[in-house]
Amino acid sequence: MTNLNKSLQIPEQKFIEAAACWNLEQLYADLTAAKQEYASSRKQRLTPLEKTYLRGLLCNYSPVEIAAALHRECAGIRVDLSRGLYRYIQVLTLQQPKDWKEIPRMLEIRGYQQKGSGETLLPTLRNSTQTPQTPIENLTEWGLAVDTSIFYGRTKELANLEQWIVQENCHLVAVLGMGGIGKTALASKLTNLIKHQFECVIWVNLSHAPVLADTIINLIEFLSDKPQSDLDKLQLITHDKKLFQSALSQLEISLDHLIASTNGIEPTIIADGIQRLIQCLQKRRCLIILDEWEAIFSTQQLTGNYREGYQVYGEFLKQVGKSQHQSCLLLTSCEKPKEIAALEGDNQSVRSLKLGGLGEAAVEILKNKGLSEEGEYSELIETYSGNPLALKIVTTTIKDMFGGSIANFLRNGLFLGDYSDTLSRQFNRLSALEIELLYSMAKEVKPVDIENFYSDIQQERGLELLRALESLLRRSLIETVQAESETLFALQPAVKKYLMSVARLPKL
């Protein structure tokens, strides 16, 4: 047996003394059936690790002691138990365990204890084995950040974020910028640099737009010392969403409307959940990263408007930013939340950082791709505004189609390639007036002022126009240029190219 195979067998050897008191084979079989019912899949099986957790609980080991015995993070085991084994036991016994200590009694009542094994055997077994004494590490992590083993520049941005979060104890920080600019990579790099300043680090990707109730439950259960049996109402909201999703094939009702109805059942339930989470943030110093915040914003409206039923996320941001606690919520987004705009300030606990291009640091991307014409580097970087994703895409094209010659590539005009997909996702979120404004700017050779917009669009929509311009700025799709006593607005070359050659613009 290889060392690898031997290490994989270790969980199977833990807490085997439970077999003396419990009918484990029958319990494994019945909990497997309960897991299949819970997951609505006949392919599900009780994993070796879940069996190990079960045996530990049956021997009256706490999650803390199980974690120590398995050399795992305690918080991670609590999450595994609350999302898995506790749910299967609830399906099997028709009772919800309020605490890990209840599980042996619940299963004893169901007849899983071996005949002749008295109640006193459990503490006897526990005392007959050595209680794990391995200390739990201070840092616990949940969620997967991106790999930043190759990372370019951003020294100043990292220093600013570290100053805000570690030195100034900011409660809410947003990293903003257009698609491909490197928001997620920066957040991940920062997390690796400062994570040991926190008791726990939690990374949550919002790309699938979970309802807030679901997010809050997961965070509270991860941060709490024991299963939270009083989250039933929040769990009902998430359960109703799943039921609604399964019924969509039969009901002609929009999912967003259904989500709105579940979040609106009892606003005080969500408010109570937010306060419960903030209490956790007061007790423990945590770093929570919410990646791709824009997924919960609505499309074809001005930025800052949440999808129907997701407005409670805005209240969540406000409470995290205004409340007293020792933790930090770091979010990444293509669009600036209006709650951030309202609360941020140099002397406030809420800040935002808008990412621009990489600048000279982008040279390393070109060198790593093997492009040798260093004299052409600056023009290529400027053409794509130092956007790391765009540069990585076009450098591959340069190598594959132009023999590595930047000069030959540039002679063929600005090429977007697969980067147009990233821009397309952002443009699909725009309102009609925003698209009209961008198209008007794309026809101009130089940056324009507000008066140009008024004369070009020729509509009396003054306040509406200002709101649309502000929305485009918060989406990072336009830039401001200071010229003496006025502010001008400009497009990046790649955005202009996309507008003129790719986007299908409506006739307004």
Coordinates of C-alpha atoms in Angstrom, one line a residue, residues 73-468:
E73 CA -10.3 22.9 10.7
C74 CA -13.1 22.9 13.3
A75 CA -15.2 25.5 11.5
G76 CA -15.0 23.5 8.3
I77 CA -16.3 20.4 10.1
R78 CA -19.2 22.4 11.6
V79 CA -20.2 23.5 8.1
D80 CA -19.9 19.9 6.8
L81 CA -22.1 18.6 9.7
S82 CA -24.8 21.3 9.4
R83 CA -25.0 21.0 5.6
G84 CA -24.7 17.2 5.5
L85 CA -25.0 14.7 8.4
Y86 CA -27.4 16.8 10.5
R87 CA -29.7 17.1 7.5
Y88 CA -29.7 13.3 6.8
I89 CA -30.4 12.6 10.5
Q90 CA -33.3 15.0 10.4
V91 CA -34.8 13.2 7.3
L92 CA -34.3 9.8 9.1
T93 CA -35.7 10.7 12.5
L94 CA -38.1 13.5 11.4
Q95 CA -36.5 15.6 14.1
Q96 CA -34.1 18.5 13.7
P97 CA -31.0 18.1 16.0
K98 CA -30.6 21.3 18.0
D99 CA -27.1 20.3 19.2
W100 CA -24.6 17.6 18.4
K101 CA -25.2 16.2 21.9
E102 CA -28.8 15.3 20.9
I103 CA -27.8 12.9 18.1
P104 CA -26.9 9.8 20.1
R105 CA -30.3 10.0 22.0
M106 CA -32.2 10.6 18.8
L107 CA -30.7 7.5 17.1
E108 CA -31.0 5.4 20.3
I109 CA -34.8 6.1 20.3
R110 CA -34.9 4.9 16.7
G111 CA -33.3 1.6 17.8
Y112 CA -29.8 1.8 16.4
Q113 CA -28.1 1.0 19.7
Q114 CA -26.8 -2.6 20.0
K115 CA -29.0 -4.8 22.3
G116 CA -27.5 -5.0 25.8
S117 CA -25.4 -2.0 25.4
G118 CA -26.5 0.3 28.3
E119 CA -26.6 4.0 28.2
T120 CA -23.5 4.2 30.5
L121 CA -21.4 2.6 27.8
L122 CA -21.1 5.8 25.9
P123 CA -19.2 7.8 28.5
T124 CA -17.2 4.6 29.4
L125 CA -16.0 4.3 25.8
R126 CA -15.2 8.0 25.7
N127 CA -13.2 7.8 28.9
S128 CA -11.4 4.7 27.8
T129 CA -9.8 6.4 24.8
Q130 CA -7.5 9.4 24.9
T131 CA -9.3 12.7 24.3
P132 CA -7.6 14.6 21.4
Q133 CA -5.5 17.5 22.7
T134 CA -4.3 18.9 19.4
P135 CA -4.8 22.6 19.4
I136 CA -7.0 24.1 16.7
E137 CA -5.2 26.6 14.4
N138 CA -6.4 30.2 14.7
L139 CA -7.0 30.6 11.0
T140 CA -9.9 28.8 9.3
E141 CA -10.8 29.2 5.6
W142 CA -13.9 28.5 3.6
G143 CA -14.2 28.9 -0.2
L144 CA -11.8 28.9 -3.0
A145 CA -10.0 32.0 -4.3
V146 CA -8.2 32.1 -7.6
D147 CA -4.6 31.1 -8.1
T148 CA -2.2 34.1 -7.8
S149 CA 1.1 32.3 -8.2
I150 CA 1.6 34.5 -11.3
F151 CA 0.6 38.0 -10.4
Y152 CA 1.5 41.3 -12.1
G153 CA 2.0 44.7 -10.5
R154 CA -0.7 46.3 -8.3
T155 CA 1.9 47.1 -5.6
K156 CA 0.2 50.4 -4.7
E157 CA -3.3 49.0 -4.8
L158 CA -2.3 46.2 -2.5
A159 CA -0.7 48.6 -0.1
N160 CA -3.8 50.8 0.0
L161 CA -6.1 47.9 0.6
E162 CA -3.9 46.5 3.4
Q163 CA -3.7 49.9 5.0
W164 CA -7.5 50.3 5.0
I165 CA -8.3 46.8 6.2
V166 CA -5.5 45.9 8.6
Q167 CA -4.4 49.3 9.9
E168 CA -7.5 51.4 9.7
N169 CA -10.0 48.5 10.4
C170 CA -12.4 49.4 7.6
H171 CA -15.6 47.4 7.8
L172 CA -16.6 47.5 4.1
V173 CA -14.2 47.8 1.1
A174 CA -15.1 47.5 -2.6
V175 CA -12.7 46.7 -5.5
L176 CA -14.3 48.0 -8.7
G177 CA -13.4 48.0 -12.4
M178 CA -14.5 46.8 -15.8
G179 CA -14.4 43.1 -16.9
G180 CA -10.9 41.6 -17.1
I181 CA -9.2 44.3 -15.2
G182 CA -8.1 41.9 -12.4
K183 CA -10.5 42.5 -9.5
T184 CA -10.8 38.9 -8.4
A185 CA -7.0 38.3 -8.8
L186 CA -6.3 41.4 -6.7
A187 CA -8.7 40.3 -4.0
S188 CA -7.2 36.9 -3.9
K189 CA -3.6 38.2 -3.7
L190 CA -4.6 40.5 -0.9
T191 CA -6.3 37.7 1.0
N192 CA -3.1 35.6 0.9
L193 CA -1.1 38.6 2.2
I194 CA -3.4 39.5 5.1
K195 CA -5.3 36.4 6.0
H196 CA -3.2 35.7 9.1
Q197 CA -4.5 38.9 10.6
F198 CA -8.0 37.3 10.9
E199 CA -9.4 34.3 12.8
C200 CA -11.2 33.2 9.6
V201 CA -11.4 33.9 5.9
I202 CA -14.5 33.3 3.9
W203 CA -14.6 33.5 0.1
V204 CA -18.1 33.5 -1.5
N205 CA -18.7 33.7 -5.2
L206 CA -22.0 35.4 -6.1
S207 CA -22.1 34.5 -9.8
H208 CA -25.1 32.2 -9.3
A209 CA -27.0 35.0 -7.4
P210 CA -27.9 33.1 -4.2
V211 CA -30.8 34.7 -2.2
L212 CA -29.5 36.6 0.8
A213 CA -31.2 34.2 3.3
D214 CA -29.1 31.3 1.9
T215 CA -25.9 33.4 2.1
I216 CA -26.6 34.5 5.7
I217 CA -27.4 30.9 6.9
N218 CA -24.1 29.6 5.4
L219 CA -22.1 32.4 7.0
I220 CA -23.7 32.1 10.4
E221 CA -23.4 28.4 10.5
F222 CA -19.7 28.6 9.6
L223 CA -19.0 31.3 12.2
S224 CA -21.0 29.8 15.0
D225 CA -19.7 27.3 17.6
K226 CA -22.7 25.0 17.3
P227 CA -25.6 24.2 14.9
Q228 CA -28.1 27.1 14.8
S229 CA -31.5 25.6 15.4
D230 CA -33.2 28.9 15.4
L231 CA -32.6 29.7 11.7
D232 CA -35.7 27.9 10.7
K233 CA -37.5 30.9 9.1
L234 CA -34.4 31.8 7.0
Q235 CA -34.1 28.2 6.0
L236 CA -37.8 28.2 5.0
I237 CA -37.1 31.1 2.6
T238 CA -34.3 29.1 0.8
H239 CA -36.4 26.0 0.8
D240 CA -39.3 27.8 -0.8
K241 CA -36.9 29.1 -3.5
K242 CA -35.9 25.5 -4.4
L243 CA -39.6 24.5 -4.5
F244 CA -40.4 27.4 -6.8
Q245 CA -37.5 26.5 -9.1
S246 CA -38.8 22.9 -9.5
A247 CA -42.2 24.3 -10.3
L248 CA -41.1 26.7 -13.0
S249 CA -41.7 24.1 -15.7
Q250 CA -45.4 24.0 -14.9
L251 CA -46.0 27.6 -13.8
E252 CA -45.7 30.6 -16.1
I253 CA -44.2 32.8 -13.4
S254 CA -40.8 34.4 -13.4
L255 CA -38.2 33.2 -11.0
D256 CA -37.3 36.7 -10.0
H257 CA -40.8 37.4 -9.0
L258 CA -40.9 34.2 -7.0
I259 CA -37.6 35.1 -5.2
A260 CA -39.1 38.5 -4.4
S261 CA -42.0 36.8 -2.8
T262 CA -39.9 34.6 -0.6
N263 CA -37.6 37.5 0.5
G264 CA -40.7 39.6 1.1
I265 CA -42.6 37.1 3.2
E266 CA -41.3 38.5 6.4
P267 CA -38.7 41.4 6.1
T268 CA -38.0 41.2 9.8
I269 CA -36.7 37.6 9.3
I270 CA -33.9 38.9 7.0
A271 CA -33.2 41.9 9.3
D272 CA -32.9 39.5 12.2
G273 CA -30.5 37.3 10.2
I274 CA -28.3 40.3 9.3
Q275 CA -28.1 41.3 12.9
R276 CA -27.2 37.7 13.9
L277 CA -24.4 37.7 11.4
I278 CA -23.1 41.1 12.6
Q279 CA -23.0 39.6 16.1
C280 CA -20.8 36.9 14.7
L281 CA -18.6 39.6 13.2
Q282 CA -18.3 41.3 16.5
K283 CA -17.2 38.1 18.3
R284 CA -14.6 37.0 15.7
R285 CA -12.3 39.0 13.4
C286 CA -13.3 37.8 10.0
L287 CA -12.5 38.6 6.4
I288 CA -15.4 37.9 4.1
I289 CA -14.9 38.2 0.3
L290 CA -18.0 38.5 -1.8
D291 CA -16.8 38.0 -5.5
E292 CA -18.8 39.2 -8.5
W293 CA -21.3 41.3 -6.7
E294 CA -22.7 42.6 -10.0
A295 CA -24.5 39.3 -10.4
I296 CA -27.3 40.5 -8.0
F297 CA -27.8 43.7 -9.9
S298 CA -30.6 44.0 -12.5
T299 CA -30.0 44.3 -16.2
Q300 CA -31.2 46.9 -18.7
Q301 CA -31.4 49.5 -15.9
L302 CA -29.1 52.1 -14.5
T303 CA -26.4 50.6 -12.2
G304 CA -27.1 50.1 -8.5
N305 CA -30.6 48.7 -9.0
Y306 CA -30.9 45.2 -7.6
R307 CA -32.7 42.3 -9.2
E308 CA -36.3 41.9 -8.0
G309 CA -36.1 40.3 -4.6
Y310 CA -32.4 41.1 -4.0
Q311 CA -32.8 44.6 -2.6
V312 CA -32.1 43.1 0.9
Y313 CA -28.5 42.8 -0.2
G314 CA -28.3 46.6 -0.2
E315 CA -29.6 46.7 3.4
F316 CA -27.0 44.0 4.2
L317 CA -24.2 46.3 2.9
K318 CA -25.5 49.3 4.8
Q319 CA -25.6 47.4 8.1
V320 CA -22.1 45.9 7.7
G321 CA -20.8 49.4 6.8
K322 CA -22.5 51.2 9.7
S323 CA -22.4 48.7 12.5
Q324 CA -19.6 48.4 15.1
H325 CA -17.6 45.1 14.6
Q326 CA -14.0 43.9 14.2
S327 CA -14.4 42.3 10.7
C328 CA -14.2 43.3 7.1
L329 CA -16.4 42.6 4.1
L330 CA -14.5 42.9 0.8
L331 CA -16.5 42.8 -2.4
T332 CA -15.5 42.9 -6.1
S333 CA -17.8 44.3 -8.7
C334 CA -18.0 45.7 -12.2
E335 CA -20.6 48.1 -10.9
K336 CA -20.4 50.3 -7.8
P337 CA -23.1 49.7 -5.3
K338 CA -25.0 52.9 -4.3
E339 CA -24.6 51.9 -0.7
I340 CA -20.8 52.2 -1.1
A341 CA -21.1 55.6 -2.8
A342 CA -23.3 56.9 0.1
L343 CA -21.2 55.6 3.0
E344 CA -17.6 55.9 1.7
G345 CA -15.1 58.6 2.7
D346 CA -11.4 59.1 3.7
N347 CA -12.4 59.2 7.4
Q348 CA -15.1 56.5 7.2
S349 CA -15.0 52.8 7.6
V350 CA -16.2 52.3 4.1
R351 CA -13.8 52.7 1.1
S352 CA -13.7 51.8 -2.6
L353 CA -10.8 51.2 -5.0
K354 CA -11.3 51.6 -8.8
L355 CA -8.8 49.6 -10.8
G356 CA -7.3 51.0 -13.9
G357 CA -4.9 49.3 -16.3
L358 CA -1.7 47.6 -15.3
G359 CA 0.5 50.3 -16.9
E360 CA 4.2 49.3 -17.1
A361 CA 3.6 46.2 -15.1
A362 CA 1.8 44.8 -18.2
V363 CA 5.2 44.4 -19.8
E364 CA 5.7 41.2 -17.8
I365 CA 2.6 39.7 -19.5
L366 CA 4.2 40.3 -22.9
K367 CA 7.6 39.0 -21.8
N368 CA 6.1 35.9 -20.3
K369 CA 4.2 35.2 -23.6
G370 CA 7.6 35.4 -25.4
L371 CA 6.9 38.6 -27.4
S372 CA 10.4 40.0 -28.3
E373 CA 9.6 43.4 -29.9
E374 CA 10.1 45.4 -26.8
G375 CA 9.9 48.7 -28.8
E376 CA 6.3 47.9 -29.6
Y377 CA 5.3 47.1 -26.0
S378 CA 4.1 50.5 -25.0
E379 CA 1.8 50.9 -28.0
L380 CA 0.2 47.5 -27.5
I381 CA -0.4 48.1 -23.8
E382 CA -1.9 51.6 -24.5
T383 CA -4.1 50.2 -27.3
Y384 CA -5.7 47.8 -24.8
S385 CA -5.6 50.3 -21.9
G386 CA -3.4 47.9 -19.8
N387 CA -6.3 45.5 -19.3
P388 CA -4.6 42.2 -18.3
L389 CA -7.3 39.9 -19.7
A390 CA -7.4 41.7 -23.1
L391 CA -3.6 41.6 -23.3
K392 CA -3.4 37.9 -22.4
I393 CA -5.9 37.1 -25.2
V394 CA -4.3 39.2 -27.9
T395 CA -0.7 38.1 -27.1
T396 CA -1.9 34.5 -27.8
T397 CA -3.3 35.7 -31.1
I398 CA 0.0 37.5 -31.9
K399 CA 2.0 34.4 -31.4
D400 CA -0.4 32.0 -33.2
M401 CA -1.3 34.2 -36.2
F402 CA 1.5 36.8 -36.6
G403 CA 4.6 34.8 -35.7
G404 CA 5.0 36.9 -32.5
S405 CA 5.3 40.2 -34.4
I406 CA 3.5 43.0 -32.5
A407 CA 4.1 45.4 -35.3
N408 CA 2.4 43.2 -37.9
F409 CA -0.5 42.7 -35.5
L410 CA -1.1 46.4 -34.9
R411 CA -1.1 47.1 -38.6
N412 CA -4.3 45.2 -38.9
G413 CA -6.2 47.5 -36.5
L414 CA -7.5 46.8 -33.0
F415 CA -8.5 43.2 -32.5
L416 CA -10.8 42.1 -29.6
G417 CA -11.0 38.4 -30.1
D418 CA -12.5 36.5 -27.1
Y419 CA -12.3 39.7 -25.0
S420 CA -15.4 40.8 -26.8
D421 CA -17.3 38.1 -24.8
T422 CA -16.3 39.9 -21.6
L423 CA -17.5 43.3 -23.0
S424 CA -20.7 41.7 -24.3
R425 CA -21.6 40.5 -20.8
Q426 CA -21.2 44.1 -19.5
F427 CA -23.1 45.7 -22.4
N428 CA -26.0 43.3 -22.0
R429 CA -26.6 44.9 -18.6
L430 CA -27.0 48.5 -19.9
S431 CA -30.1 50.6 -20.2
A432 CA -31.2 52.0 -23.6
L433 CA -30.1 55.5 -22.7
E434 CA -26.6 54.3 -21.6
I435 CA -26.2 52.5 -24.9
E436 CA -27.3 55.6 -26.7
L437 CA -24.7 57.7 -24.8
L438 CA -21.9 55.3 -25.5
Y439 CA -22.7 55.2 -29.2
S440 CA -22.7 59.0 -29.3
M441 CA -19.2 59.0 -27.6
A442 CA -18.0 56.3 -30.0
K443 CA -18.6 58.6 -33.0
E444 CA -16.4 61.4 -31.5
V445 CA -12.6 61.6 -32.1
K446 CA -11.8 63.4 -28.9
P447 CA -13.3 63.4 -25.3
V448 CA -16.6 65.2 -25.1
D449 CA -18.3 67.4 -22.5
I450 CA -21.9 67.2 -21.3
E451 CA -23.1 69.9 -23.8
N452 CA -22.1 67.6 -26.6
F453 CA -24.4 65.0 -25.3
Y454 CA -27.3 67.4 -25.1
S455 CA -26.9 68.6 -28.6
D456 CA -26.2 65.2 -30.1
I457 CA -29.1 63.3 -28.5
Q458 CA -31.4 66.3 -28.8
Q459 CA -33.8 65.3 -26.1
E460 CA -34.9 67.2 -23.0
R461 CA -33.7 64.6 -20.5
G462 CA -31.3 66.6 -18.4
L463 CA -31.6 64.8 -15.1
E464 CA -32.0 61.5 -16.8
L465 CA -28.8 62.2 -18.8
L466 CA -26.8 63.0 -15.7
R467 CA -28.0 59.8 -14.0
A468 CA -27.0 57.7 -17.1

